Coordinates of C-alpha atoms in Angstrom, one line a residue:
Chain A
M207 CA 21.3 -29.5 -39.1
L208 CA 18.2 -31.6 -38.6
K209 CA 20.3 -34.7 -38.9
S210 CA 22.7 -33.7 -36.2
T211 CA 20.4 -31.9 -33.7
G212 CA 17.0 -33.3 -34.4
I213 CA 15.6 -29.8 -34.4
A214 CA 14.0 -28.3 -37.6
T215 CA 15.7 -25.2 -38.9
K216 CA 14.1 -22.0 -40.1
E217 CA 14.5 -23.1 -43.7
D218 CA 12.9 -26.5 -43.0
L219 CA 10.0 -24.8 -41.3
E220 CA 9.4 -22.3 -44.1
K221 CA 8.5 -25.2 -46.3
V222 CA 5.7 -26.4 -44.1
I223 CA 4.3 -23.3 -42.3
P224 CA 1.1 -22.1 -44.1
P225 CA 1.0 -18.6 -45.5
K226 CA -0.3 -15.7 -43.2
E227 CA -3.6 -15.4 -45.1
R228 CA -4.4 -19.1 -44.4
L229 CA -3.4 -18.8 -40.7
A230 CA -5.7 -15.8 -40.5
R231 CA -8.7 -17.9 -41.6
G232 CA -8.6 -20.4 -38.7
P233 CA -7.2 -23.8 -37.7
V234 CA -4.8 -25.6 -40.0
A235 CA -2.4 -28.6 -39.7
I236 CA 1.3 -28.1 -39.8
I237 CA 3.3 -31.2 -40.7
E238 CA 6.8 -30.9 -39.4
C239 CA 8.0 -34.0 -41.2
F240 CA 11.3 -33.6 -42.9
E241 CA 12.8 -37.1 -43.0
R242 CA 12.2 -39.5 -46.0
I243 CA 10.9 -42.7 -44.5
P244 CA 8.3 -45.3 -45.6
C245 CA 5.3 -43.9 -43.7
N246 CA 1.9 -42.6 -44.8
P247 CA -0.8 -42.8 -42.0
C248 CA -1.3 -39.1 -42.2
Y249 CA -2.5 -39.5 -45.8
T250 CA -4.8 -42.4 -45.0
S251 CA -6.3 -40.7 -41.9
C252 CA -7.3 -37.5 -43.6
K253 CA -10.9 -38.0 -44.7
R254 CA -11.0 -34.6 -46.5
G255 CA -8.1 -35.5 -48.8
A256 CA -6.1 -32.5 -47.7
I257 CA -2.9 -34.5 -47.5
K258 CA -2.1 -35.5 -51.0
E259 CA -1.6 -39.1 -52.1
F260 CA 2.0 -40.2 -51.9
E261 CA 3.7 -41.1 -55.2
D262 CA 6.4 -42.9 -53.3
I263 CA 5.8 -44.0 -49.7
N264 CA 9.1 -42.5 -48.7
D265 CA 8.0 -39.0 -49.7
C266 CA 7.3 -36.3 -47.1
P267 CA 3.6 -35.4 -46.9
K268 CA 2.2 -32.5 -48.8
L269 CA -0.8 -30.6 -47.3
D270 CA -3.3 -28.6 -49.3
Y271 CA -3.9 -25.7 -46.8
D272 CA -7.2 -24.8 -48.5
I273 CA -8.7 -28.2 -48.1
C274 CA -7.4 -28.7 -44.5
N275 CA -9.9 -27.5 -41.9
G276 CA -7.7 -28.2 -38.9
C277 CA -9.8 -31.1 -37.5
G278 CA -6.7 -32.6 -36.1
V279 CA -7.4 -36.3 -36.8
C280 CA -3.9 -36.7 -38.4
I281 CA -2.2 -35.6 -35.1
S282 CA -2.7 -38.9 -33.3
N283 CA -2.2 -40.9 -36.4
C284 CA 1.4 -39.7 -37.0
P285 CA 3.8 -42.2 -35.4
G286 CA 6.5 -39.5 -35.5
L287 CA 4.4 -37.0 -33.5
A288 CA 5.3 -34.5 -36.2
I289 CA 1.8 -33.0 -36.8
F290 CA 0.3 -30.0 -35.0
V291 CA -2.8 -27.9 -35.5
V292 CA -2.5 -24.2 -35.0
D293 CA -5.4 -21.8 -34.8
E294 CA -4.2 -18.2 -34.7
T295 CA -7.7 -16.8 -34.6
Y296 CA -8.4 -18.5 -31.2
S297 CA -8.7 -15.1 -29.3
E298 CA -7.7 -11.5 -29.5
S299 CA -4.1 -12.2 -28.4
E300 CA -3.8 -16.0 -28.2
A301 CA -3.3 -18.9 -30.5
L302 CA -4.5 -22.4 -29.9
I303 CA -2.0 -25.2 -30.5
K304 CA -3.0 -28.8 -30.6
L305 CA -0.1 -31.2 -30.0
P306 CA 0.5 -34.9 -29.4
Y307 CA 1.6 -35.7 -25.9
E308 CA 2.5 -39.3 -25.0
F309 CA 3.7 -38.8 -21.4
V310 CA 2.0 -39.5 -18.1
P311 CA 0.5 -37.9 -16.2
L312 CA -1.6 -36.0 -18.6
P313 CA -2.4 -32.3 -17.7
K314 CA -5.9 -31.4 -16.7
E315 CA -8.0 -28.9 -18.6
G316 CA -7.6 -25.4 -17.0
D317 CA -4.0 -26.1 -15.8
F318 CA -1.3 -23.6 -16.5
I319 CA 1.8 -25.3 -17.8
T320 CA 4.9 -24.2 -19.6
G321 CA 5.1 -24.3 -23.4
L322 CA 8.4 -25.6 -24.7
D323 CA 10.0 -24.8 -28.0
R324 CA 11.3 -27.4 -30.5
A325 CA 14.6 -27.7 -28.5
G326 CA 12.7 -28.3 -25.3
K327 CA 13.4 -24.9 -23.8
P328 CA 10.7 -23.0 -21.9
A329 CA 9.0 -20.5 -24.2
C330 CA 5.9 -19.2 -22.4
R331 CA 3.1 -19.9 -20.1
A332 CA 0.2 -21.8 -21.6
K333 CA -3.2 -22.8 -20.5
V334 CA -4.5 -26.3 -21.1
I335 CA -7.8 -25.9 -22.9
R336 CA -8.6 -29.5 -23.8
V337 CA -7.2 -33.0 -23.4
Q338 CA -8.4 -35.5 -26.0
N339 CA -7.7 -39.1 -25.0
S340 CA -10.4 -41.3 -26.4
R341 CA -10.1 -44.5 -28.5
A342 CA -9.9 -42.3 -31.6
Q343 CA -6.5 -41.0 -30.3
D344 CA -5.3 -44.6 -29.8
R345 CA -3.0 -43.7 -26.8
T346 CA -1.6 -40.7 -28.5
P347 CA -3.5 -38.0 -26.5
V348 CA -3.9 -34.6 -28.1
V349 CA -3.5 -31.5 -25.8
S350 CA -4.9 -28.1 -26.8
L351 CA -2.9 -25.2 -25.4
A352 CA -3.7 -21.5 -25.5
V353 CA -0.5 -19.5 -25.9
P354 CA 0.3 -15.8 -26.7
R355 CA -0.1 -15.6 -30.4
E356 CA 3.6 -14.8 -31.1
F357 CA 4.4 -18.3 -29.7
S358 CA 2.1 -20.1 -32.2
M359 CA 5.1 -21.2 -34.3
V360 CA 7.4 -21.6 -31.2
V361 CA 5.6 -23.9 -28.8
R362 CA 5.7 -27.6 -29.9
S363 CA 5.8 -29.4 -26.5
M364 CA 5.1 -28.8 -22.9
S365 CA 6.3 -29.3 -19.4
L366 CA 3.7 -29.7 -16.6
D367 CA 5.8 -27.4 -14.4
D368 CA 4.4 -23.9 -14.4
Y369 CA 7.6 -22.0 -14.8
Y370 CA 5.7 -18.8 -15.3
S371 CA 3.7 -19.0 -12.0
D372 CA 3.5 -15.9 -9.7
N373 CA 6.3 -17.3 -7.5
T374 CA 8.9 -17.6 -10.3
I375 CA 11.9 -15.3 -9.8
V376 CA 12.1 -13.1 -12.9
C377 CA 15.1 -11.0 -11.8
R378 CA 17.7 -13.0 -10.0
C379 CA 19.9 -9.9 -9.2
E380 CA 17.1 -8.2 -7.3
E381 CA 14.9 -11.2 -6.5
V382 CA 11.7 -9.9 -8.1
T383 CA 9.0 -12.4 -8.8
L384 CA 6.7 -12.7 -11.8
G385 CA 3.8 -12.1 -9.4
E386 CA 5.3 -8.7 -8.5
I387 CA 5.8 -7.8 -12.2
R388 CA 2.2 -8.8 -12.9
E389 CA 1.1 -6.5 -10.1
Y390 CA 3.1 -3.6 -11.5
I391 CA 1.5 -4.1 -14.9
R392 CA -2.0 -4.2 -13.4
K393 CA -1.2 -0.9 -11.7
G394 CA -0.3 0.8 -15.0
Y395 CA 3.5 0.3 -15.2
T396 CA 3.3 -1.1 -18.7
T397 CA 6.8 -0.5 -20.3
V398 CA 10.0 -2.2 -19.4
D399 CA 11.6 1.2 -18.5
Q400 CA 8.8 2.0 -16.0
I401 CA 9.0 -1.5 -14.4
K402 CA 12.8 -1.3 -14.2
R403 CA 12.6 2.0 -12.3
I404 CA 9.9 0.9 -9.9
S405 CA 11.2 -2.6 -9.2
R406 CA 15.0 -2.4 -9.9
C407 CA 14.6 -5.3 -12.4
G408 CA 17.5 -4.9 -14.8
M409 CA 19.6 -2.7 -12.5
G410 CA 21.6 -5.6 -11.1
P411 CA 25.0 -7.0 -12.2
C412 CA 23.4 -8.9 -15.1
Q413 CA 21.9 -5.7 -16.5
G414 CA 18.6 -7.2 -17.4
R415 CA 19.8 -10.1 -19.5
T416 CA 17.4 -12.6 -17.9
C417 CA 14.6 -10.4 -16.7
T418 CA 14.1 -8.1 -19.7
P419 CA 12.8 -10.7 -22.2
L420 CA 10.6 -12.2 -19.4
I421 CA 9.1 -8.8 -18.5
M422 CA 8.5 -8.1 -22.2
Q423 CA 6.7 -11.4 -22.5
E424 CA 4.5 -10.5 -19.5
I425 CA 3.7 -7.0 -20.8
S426 CA 2.8 -8.5 -24.2
R427 CA 0.5 -11.0 -22.6
A428 CA -1.2 -8.4 -20.4
T429 CA -1.6 -5.6 -22.9
G430 CA -1.9 -7.5 -26.2
Q431 CA 1.0 -5.5 -27.7
S432 CA 3.4 -7.6 -29.8
I433 CA 6.9 -8.1 -28.3
A434 CA 8.4 -6.7 -31.4
D435 CA 6.7 -3.4 -30.8
L436 CA 8.0 -3.0 -27.2
K437 CA 10.9 -0.7 -26.4
T438 CA 13.8 -2.2 -24.6
P439 CA 15.8 -0.2 -22.0
T440 CA 19.2 1.1 -23.1
Y441 CA 22.0 -1.4 -22.6
R442 CA 24.9 0.4 -20.9
P443 CA 28.6 -0.3 -20.3
P444 CA 30.1 -2.4 -19.0
T445 CA 29.0 -5.8 -20.3
V446 CA 30.5 -7.6 -17.2
P447 CA 31.0 -5.9 -13.8
I448 CA 34.5 -4.5 -13.4
K449 CA 36.4 -3.7 -10.2
L450 CA 37.1 0.0 -9.7
G451 CA 40.7 -0.9 -9.1
Q452 CA 40.9 -2.4 -12.6
L453 CA 39.5 0.8 -14.2
T454 CA 42.6 2.7 -13.1
G455 CA 44.8 0.1 -14.9
G456 CA 46.4 -0.7 -11.6
E457 CA 45.3 -4.3 -10.9
N458 CA 44.7 -7.5 -12.7
D459 CA 41.8 -9.8 -12.0
E460 CA 41.5 -13.5 -12.5
Chain B
M276 CA -5.5 12.4 -31.8
M277 CA -7.4 13.9 -29.0
N278 CA -7.9 17.6 -28.4
K279 CA -8.6 18.8 -24.9
T280 CA -8.6 21.9 -22.6
A281 CA -6.6 22.3 -19.4
D282 CA -6.2 25.0 -16.8
A283 CA -2.4 24.3 -16.8
V284 CA 0.0 22.2 -18.8
I285 CA 3.2 21.1 -17.2
I286 CA 6.0 20.1 -19.6
G287 CA 8.2 17.5 -18.0
G288 CA 7.5 14.5 -15.9
G289 CA 10.4 14.7 -13.6
I290 CA 10.2 15.5 -9.9
S291 CA 9.7 19.2 -10.6
G292 CA 6.8 18.7 -13.0
C293 CA 5.1 16.1 -10.8
A294 CA 5.6 18.2 -7.6
I295 CA 4.2 21.3 -9.3
A296 CA 1.2 19.4 -10.6
Y297 CA 0.5 17.9 -7.1
N298 CA 0.7 21.3 -5.4
L299 CA -1.5 23.0 -8.0
A300 CA -4.1 20.2 -7.6
K301 CA -3.9 20.3 -3.8
K302 CA -4.6 24.0 -3.9
G303 CA -7.7 23.3 -5.9
M304 CA -6.8 23.8 -9.5
K305 CA -8.7 21.5 -11.8
D306 CA -7.7 20.1 -15.2
I307 CA -3.9 19.8 -14.9
V308 CA -2.0 17.9 -17.5
I309 CA 1.6 16.8 -17.3
V310 CA 3.2 16.1 -20.7
E311 CA 6.3 13.8 -20.6
K312 CA 8.0 12.7 -23.8
E313 CA 9.1 9.4 -22.4
Y314 CA 8.3 7.8 -19.0
L315 CA 8.2 9.6 -15.7
C316 CA 11.7 10.6 -14.5
S317 CA 13.3 9.5 -17.8
G318 CA 15.3 12.7 -17.9
A319 CA 17.6 14.4 -15.3
T320 CA 15.6 13.2 -12.3
G321 CA 16.0 9.6 -13.0
R322 CA 19.7 10.0 -14.0
C323 CA 20.8 12.0 -11.0
G324 CA 22.9 10.9 -8.0
A325 CA 19.9 11.5 -5.8
G326 CA 21.8 13.0 -2.9
V327 CA 20.0 15.8 -1.0
R328 CA 21.9 18.3 1.1
M329 CA 21.3 21.5 3.1
Q330 CA 25.0 22.5 3.0
W331 CA 25.0 25.3 0.4
G332 CA 26.9 28.5 0.1
T333 CA 24.0 30.9 -0.6
E334 CA 21.2 31.7 1.7
M335 CA 18.6 31.0 -1.0
N336 CA 19.9 27.5 -1.8
C337 CA 20.2 26.7 1.9
K338 CA 16.5 27.6 2.4
L339 CA 15.3 25.8 -0.7
A340 CA 17.2 22.6 0.3
K341 CA 16.2 22.7 3.9
Y342 CA 12.5 23.0 3.0
S343 CA 12.8 20.1 0.6
I344 CA 14.7 17.8 2.9
E345 CA 12.2 18.4 5.7
F346 CA 9.5 17.5 3.2
F347 CA 11.3 14.2 2.3
E348 CA 11.3 13.2 6.0
T349 CA 7.5 12.8 5.9
A350 CA 6.9 12.4 2.2
N351 CA 5.8 8.7 2.4
E352 CA 2.9 9.8 4.7
E353 CA 2.2 13.2 3.2
L354 CA 1.9 11.7 -0.3
E355 CA 0.3 8.5 0.9
Y356 CA 2.8 6.5 -1.1
E357 CA 2.2 2.8 -1.3
Y358 CA 5.9 1.9 -1.7
D359 CA 8.8 3.7 -0.1
I360 CA 10.9 6.7 -1.3
E361 CA 13.8 5.0 0.6
F362 CA 15.0 8.2 2.3
K363 CA 18.2 7.7 4.2
Q364 CA 19.6 10.6 6.3
G365 CA 23.2 9.5 6.6
G366 CA 24.5 13.1 6.3
Y367 CA 26.9 14.7 3.8
L368 CA 30.6 14.7 4.6
I369 CA 32.1 17.4 2.4
I370 CA 35.9 17.3 2.7
A371 CA 38.2 20.3 2.6
A372 CA 41.3 19.5 0.6
T373 CA 42.6 23.1 0.3
E374 CA 43.0 26.1 2.6
K375 CA 40.6 28.0 0.4
E376 CA 38.0 25.3 1.0
V377 CA 38.6 25.4 4.8
N378 CA 37.8 29.1 4.8
Q379 CA 34.8 28.7 2.5
F380 CA 33.4 26.0 4.6
R381 CA 33.7 28.0 7.8
K382 CA 31.8 30.8 6.1
N383 CA 29.2 28.4 4.7
I384 CA 28.7 26.7 8.1
A385 CA 28.1 30.0 9.8
L386 CA 25.5 30.9 7.2
Q387 CA 23.9 27.4 7.4
N388 CA 23.8 27.5 11.3
S389 CA 22.1 30.9 11.1
L390 CA 19.3 29.3 9.1
G391 CA 18.9 26.4 11.5
I392 CA 20.9 23.9 9.5
P393 CA 22.9 21.7 12.0
S394 CA 26.1 21.5 10.0
R395 CA 29.5 21.6 11.7
Y396 CA 33.2 21.7 10.9
I397 CA 35.1 18.6 11.9
T398 CA 38.7 17.4 12.0
P399 CA 40.1 14.7 9.7
L400 CA 40.0 12.2 12.6
E401 CA 36.4 13.0 13.4
A402 CA 35.7 12.5 9.7
K403 CA 37.3 9.1 9.8
E404 CA 35.0 8.1 12.6
I405 CA 32.1 8.8 10.4
V406 CA 33.6 7.2 7.3
P407 CA 36.0 4.6 8.6
H408 CA 37.3 3.5 5.2
M409 CA 38.5 7.0 4.2
D410 CA 42.1 8.1 4.0
E411 CA 42.0 11.0 6.4
T412 CA 45.6 12.0 5.6
K413 CA 44.4 13.4 2.3
I414 CA 42.1 16.0 3.9
L415 CA 42.5 19.1 6.0
G416 CA 39.0 18.9 7.6
A417 CA 35.4 18.5 6.6
A418 CA 31.9 19.9 6.9
F419 CA 29.2 17.5 8.1
N420 CA 25.5 17.8 8.3
P421 CA 23.7 14.7 9.7
K422 CA 20.4 15.8 8.2
D423 CA 21.6 15.5 4.6
G424 CA 21.0 12.2 2.8
H425 CA 19.8 10.3 -0.2
L426 CA 16.5 8.9 -1.6
N427 CA 15.3 6.9 -4.6
P428 CA 14.5 9.4 -7.4
F429 CA 12.1 7.0 -9.2
H430 CA 10.0 6.4 -6.1
A431 CA 10.1 10.0 -5.1
T432 CA 8.8 11.1 -8.5
Q433 CA 6.3 8.3 -8.6
A434 CA 5.0 9.2 -5.1
Y435 CA 4.3 12.8 -6.3
A436 CA 2.8 11.4 -9.6
N437 CA 0.5 9.0 -7.9
A438 CA -0.7 11.6 -5.4
A439 CA -1.3 14.0 -8.2
K440 CA -3.3 11.4 -10.1
R441 CA -5.5 10.8 -7.1
L442 CA -6.3 14.6 -7.2
G443 CA -7.3 14.3 -10.8
V444 CA -4.1 15.3 -12.6
E445 CA -3.7 13.7 -16.0
I446 CA -0.2 12.4 -16.9
M447 CA 0.5 11.9 -20.6
T448 CA 3.6 9.8 -20.9
Y449 CA 5.3 9.0 -24.2
T450 CA 3.9 12.3 -25.5
E451 CA 6.1 15.0 -27.0
V452 CA 5.5 18.7 -27.1
T453 CA 6.0 19.9 -30.6
G454 CA 5.0 23.6 -30.3
I455 CA 3.4 26.1 -28.0
D456 CA 0.8 28.7 -29.3
V457 CA 1.0 32.2 -28.1
E458 CA -1.6 34.9 -29.1
N459 CA -1.3 38.6 -28.2
G460 CA 1.4 37.8 -25.7
K461 CA -0.6 35.1 -24.0
I462 CA -0.3 31.4 -23.8
K463 CA -3.0 29.8 -25.9
G464 CA -2.2 26.1 -26.1
V465 CA 0.3 23.3 -26.4
Q466 CA 0.8 21.1 -29.5
T467 CA 1.8 17.5 -28.9
D468 CA 2.2 14.5 -31.0
K469 CA -0.9 13.1 -29.4
G470 CA -3.2 16.1 -29.9
Y471 CA -3.7 19.7 -29.0
I472 CA -4.3 21.0 -25.4
S473 CA -5.8 24.5 -25.1
T474 CA -4.5 26.2 -21.9
P475 CA -3.7 29.6 -20.5
V476 CA -0.8 28.3 -18.4
V477 CA 2.3 26.4 -19.4
V478 CA 5.1 25.4 -17.0
N479 CA 8.5 24.7 -18.4
A480 CA 9.8 21.9 -16.2
A481 CA 11.7 20.3 -19.1
G482 CA 15.1 20.0 -17.3
G483 CA 17.8 19.6 -19.8
Y484 CA 15.4 20.6 -22.6
S485 CA 14.1 23.8 -21.0
Q486 CA 15.9 26.0 -23.5
L487 CA 14.1 24.3 -26.4
I488 CA 10.8 24.8 -24.7
G489 CA 11.7 28.4 -24.2
E490 CA 12.4 28.8 -27.9
M491 CA 8.9 27.6 -28.7
V492 CA 7.5 30.8 -27.2
G493 CA 10.4 33.0 -28.2
V494 CA 11.9 33.3 -24.7
E495 CA 15.6 32.9 -24.5
I496 CA 16.5 31.2 -21.2
P497 CA 20.2 31.8 -20.3
V498 CA 20.9 28.2 -19.6
F499 CA 22.9 25.4 -21.3
S500 CA 22.8 21.7 -20.8
E501 CA 25.9 19.9 -19.9
R502 CA 26.4 16.1 -19.7
H503 CA 27.3 14.7 -16.3
Q504 CA 28.3 11.1 -15.9
I505 CA 27.8 8.7 -13.1
L506 CA 28.4 5.0 -12.2
V507 CA 26.8 2.5 -9.9
T508 CA 28.5 -0.5 -8.3
E509 CA 27.2 -3.9 -7.1
A510 CA 25.3 -3.8 -3.8
V511 CA 27.3 -4.6 -0.7
A512 CA 26.6 -4.6 3.1
P513 CA 26.1 -1.1 4.5
M514 CA 29.5 0.4 5.2
Q515 CA 29.2 4.1 4.4
G516 CA 26.6 6.3 6.1
P517 CA 27.1 9.7 4.5
M518 CA 27.6 11.0 1.1
F519 CA 31.3 11.6 0.6
M520 CA 31.9 14.7 -1.4
S521 CA 34.6 17.2 -2.5
F522 CA 34.2 20.3 -4.6
S523 CA 37.9 20.8 -5.3
Q524 CA 38.7 17.1 -5.8
N525 CA 35.6 16.7 -7.9
I526 CA 33.8 13.7 -6.5
Y527 CA 30.6 12.6 -4.8
C528 CA 30.2 9.1 -3.6
Q529 CA 27.2 7.6 -1.7
Q530 CA 26.1 4.2 -0.6
T531 CA 22.4 3.9 -1.2
P532 CA 20.2 2.0 1.3
H533 CA 20.0 -0.7 -1.3
G534 CA 23.7 -1.3 -0.9
S535 CA 25.1 -0.1 -4.2
F536 CA 27.5 2.9 -4.4
I537 CA 26.6 5.7 -6.7
M538 CA 29.4 8.1 -7.7
G539 CA 29.9 10.9 -10.1
R540 CA 32.1 13.8 -11.0
G541 CA 32.0 16.9 -13.2
D542 CA 34.3 17.6 -16.1
P543 CA 34.7 21.0 -17.7
N544 CA 35.3 19.4 -21.1
E545 CA 31.9 17.6 -21.1
P546 CA 29.8 18.3 -24.3
R547 CA 27.4 21.1 -23.9
D548 CA 24.6 19.8 -26.0
L549 CA 21.9 17.2 -25.5
R550 CA 24.2 14.1 -25.7
I551 CA 23.8 11.6 -23.0
T552 CA 26.4 9.0 -24.0
S553 CA 29.0 7.4 -21.7
S554 CA 32.8 7.8 -21.9
W555 CA 35.7 5.6 -20.8
D556 CA 37.6 8.7 -19.5
F557 CA 35.0 9.2 -16.9
L558 CA 35.3 5.7 -15.5
E559 CA 39.1 6.0 -15.2
E560 CA 39.1 9.4 -13.6
M561 CA 36.2 8.5 -11.3
A562 CA 37.9 5.3 -10.1
K563 CA 41.2 7.1 -9.5
T564 CA 39.5 9.8 -7.4
C565 CA 37.4 7.4 -5.5
I566 CA 40.3 5.1 -4.6
K567 CA 42.5 8.0 -3.6
F568 CA 40.1 9.0 -0.8
L569 CA 38.2 5.7 -0.2
P570 CA 40.9 3.0 -0.9
P571 CA 38.9 -0.1 0.0
L572 CA 36.3 0.6 -2.7
K573 CA 38.9 -0.5 -5.3
D574 CA 37.5 -4.0 -4.9
L575 CA 33.9 -3.0 -5.6
R576 CA 32.6 -3.9 -9.0
M577 CA 30.9 -1.2 -11.1
V578 CA 27.9 -2.6 -12.9
R579 CA 26.7 0.3 -15.0
Q580 CA 27.5 3.8 -16.1
W581 CA 25.1 6.4 -17.6
S582 CA 24.8 10.1 -17.9
G583 CA 22.3 12.9 -17.7
L584 CA 22.0 16.6 -18.3
Y585 CA 22.7 19.5 -15.8
N586 CA 20.7 22.5 -16.9
M587 CA 23.3 25.2 -16.0
S588 CA 22.2 28.7 -15.2
P589 CA 24.8 31.6 -15.0
D590 CA 24.8 31.7 -11.2
R591 CA 24.0 28.0 -10.6
Q592 CA 20.7 28.8 -8.9
P593 CA 17.3 27.8 -10.2
I594 CA 15.3 30.1 -12.5
Y595 CA 11.7 30.3 -11.1
G596 CA 8.6 32.1 -12.1
A597 CA 7.0 34.1 -14.9
V598 CA 8.6 35.8 -17.9
K599 CA 7.7 39.3 -19.1
E600 CA 7.3 38.5 -22.8
V601 CA 4.6 35.8 -22.5
D602 CA 1.7 35.8 -20.1
G603 CA 1.0 32.4 -18.6
F604 CA 4.5 31.0 -19.2
Y605 CA 6.3 29.9 -16.1
L606 CA 9.9 28.6 -15.6
A607 CA 11.1 25.9 -13.3
S608 CA 14.5 25.3 -14.8
G609 CA 18.2 26.0 -14.6
Y610 CA 18.8 23.9 -11.5
S611 CA 22.5 23.4 -12.4
G612 CA 22.4 19.8 -11.3
H613 CA 20.3 20.1 -8.2
G614 CA 16.7 20.0 -9.4
F615 CA 16.0 16.7 -7.8
M616 CA 16.8 17.8 -4.3
F617 CA 14.8 21.1 -4.8
G618 CA 11.8 19.1 -6.1
P619 CA 9.5 19.6 -3.1
V620 CA 10.2 23.4 -2.8
T621 CA 9.9 23.8 -6.5
G622 CA 6.4 22.3 -6.4
V623 CA 5.3 24.6 -3.7
V624 CA 6.7 27.9 -4.9
I625 CA 5.8 27.5 -8.5
A626 CA 2.2 26.6 -7.6
E627 CA 2.1 29.6 -5.3
T628 CA 3.5 31.8 -8.1
I629 CA 0.9 30.6 -10.6
L630 CA -2.0 31.1 -8.2
A631 CA -0.6 34.5 -7.1
E632 CA -0.4 33.3 -3.4
E633 CA 1.9 34.6 -0.7
P634 CA 5.1 32.5 -1.2
T635 CA 6.3 30.1 1.5
I636 CA 9.8 31.1 0.6
P637 CA 10.2 34.4 -1.3
V638 CA 11.8 33.4 -4.6
H639 CA 11.3 36.6 -6.7
M640 CA 15.0 37.1 -6.8
L641 CA 15.3 33.8 -8.7
G642 CA 13.3 35.3 -11.6
I643 CA 14.7 35.3 -15.1
D644 CA 15.0 39.1 -14.9
R645 CA 17.9 38.8 -12.5
F646 CA 20.2 38.2 -15.4
E647 CA 19.2 41.4 -17.1
K648 CA 19.6 43.4 -13.9
G649 CA 22.9 41.6 -13.2
E650 CA 21.8 40.6 -9.7
L651 CA 23.6 37.3 -9.5
I652 CA 24.6 35.5 -6.4
L653 CA 27.1 32.8 -7.5
E654 CA 26.7 29.5 -5.7
P655 CA 30.2 28.3 -4.9
S656 CA 29.4 24.8 -3.8
V657 CA 28.7 22.7 -6.9
V658 CA 30.2 19.4 -8.2

């Protein structure tokens, strides 16, 4: 799959994501390098010796999670932009992701931007905590993003557009904005069912296909609950809107 | 797990429970707790068609409904609600499709008019003026009351709940009642999955689950729960003012202020348990009836179907008040599909009953003892 899509698969990632216990101890590098090529600057840049010496320069790097302290020097040194540092202990509900970013303009510290997944799809809102762009980075700036913790292994790039701003329409059927959802959550409507009933989000023709995951993300962010623990509303028939005339069996539609 | 003490525990966070709590608090009772097993209006209130009408066939139901609708007219202000309960008074057009119905409606209207309800009997052509897309050739006449209408059940319940909270009522959502303790014939407390609440007063406003709550204190309430189904269409520009309804043809169909049409029908073969699943049969029969009377609606797309529970009483009137077996146990159940529209009056009369005040509307004949005495007044006008 990697060869045809350029996107690492779950199996690929399982080989490089550190165990839970290590992630719980603080920052650590994640080297998402799966292609055998003659390249070893990660090894030479790591002063702690956490990246093991290459037997063959074509090998993929091997990281000793216990030696790595997540300093992030290797990030800018990787020509393939394949190295990230993730700190899952950053805050109560957030993780910090350090990623290489070679586009201009660079974001500013404090900006809210959109975290993208490995396929470039918007994943969540993220706050820019730090932008490192000194000589040490050698024109491969490193951006530190705070993201909801469940996105620590999802976000690997960013868009400067703040898709998750207050003005973003969350529910296209009923034209409800993210700002309105945030307001409901602040007022104590903290389950998808409660928000659906007060705002109509999810009652339109799409039956919540777009808004439900976005609302869950927002509830998770505001309350610190994991998305996996949130209850979804009941999905009801029909899947697609049907004309009443069709229900009687009397008419065909396109 | 938290243990606490309350002056009253109300079981059920639908419109009844929230209205009762609000009225009790307004009358000065402290420490009121509403226990709701899911979220507010997750049961029958949030699943209902949300039409409200004064056009009933018994004096009692007419009075209860009239009181409630007059309350809804000023509820946004009265409850100081920050949103809108979306009350629309487009009337109810109840069509007569049989001679029997024509006679019944004339009787009903005479009764309603005597109670100050402005309903009137109209011809098919007059009916068509009110609902231009109807097929007037299918009806013999109709009853119309311009004061009937529709409102948003979620917002109506929330309006009561928020007002109650401001008066100090505690609302425990996602909390399930697992038992009720009775000692020497008196209510002692309520067990929940979130802790114990000591209280001398329990109100059973559990809608479709009222019989289960009754069993917890050993009181058999003569009700059963019956599934009723409903569907909603996409929203379109306003085209239908009133609720369109027929008892004999088994349909109610209303365009909400939001633009969507909500319609439902009863079915004698519906399961009488606590199932709230959806069936294909309902969609087919509903669409057939709807298109027969309102042909242009055939091009409307339905977006969702769901169902809820009618808590059916033997005479299709509510069961209000105390029970003789257990002191401190009060019923607000058996609405037979009309608990939402009776919400405001339920709140008032149950609060008055609990506080032993002079009732706004005498409801002692709606006590559970009427079934023993055999004093039933059957409501003829139910879908």
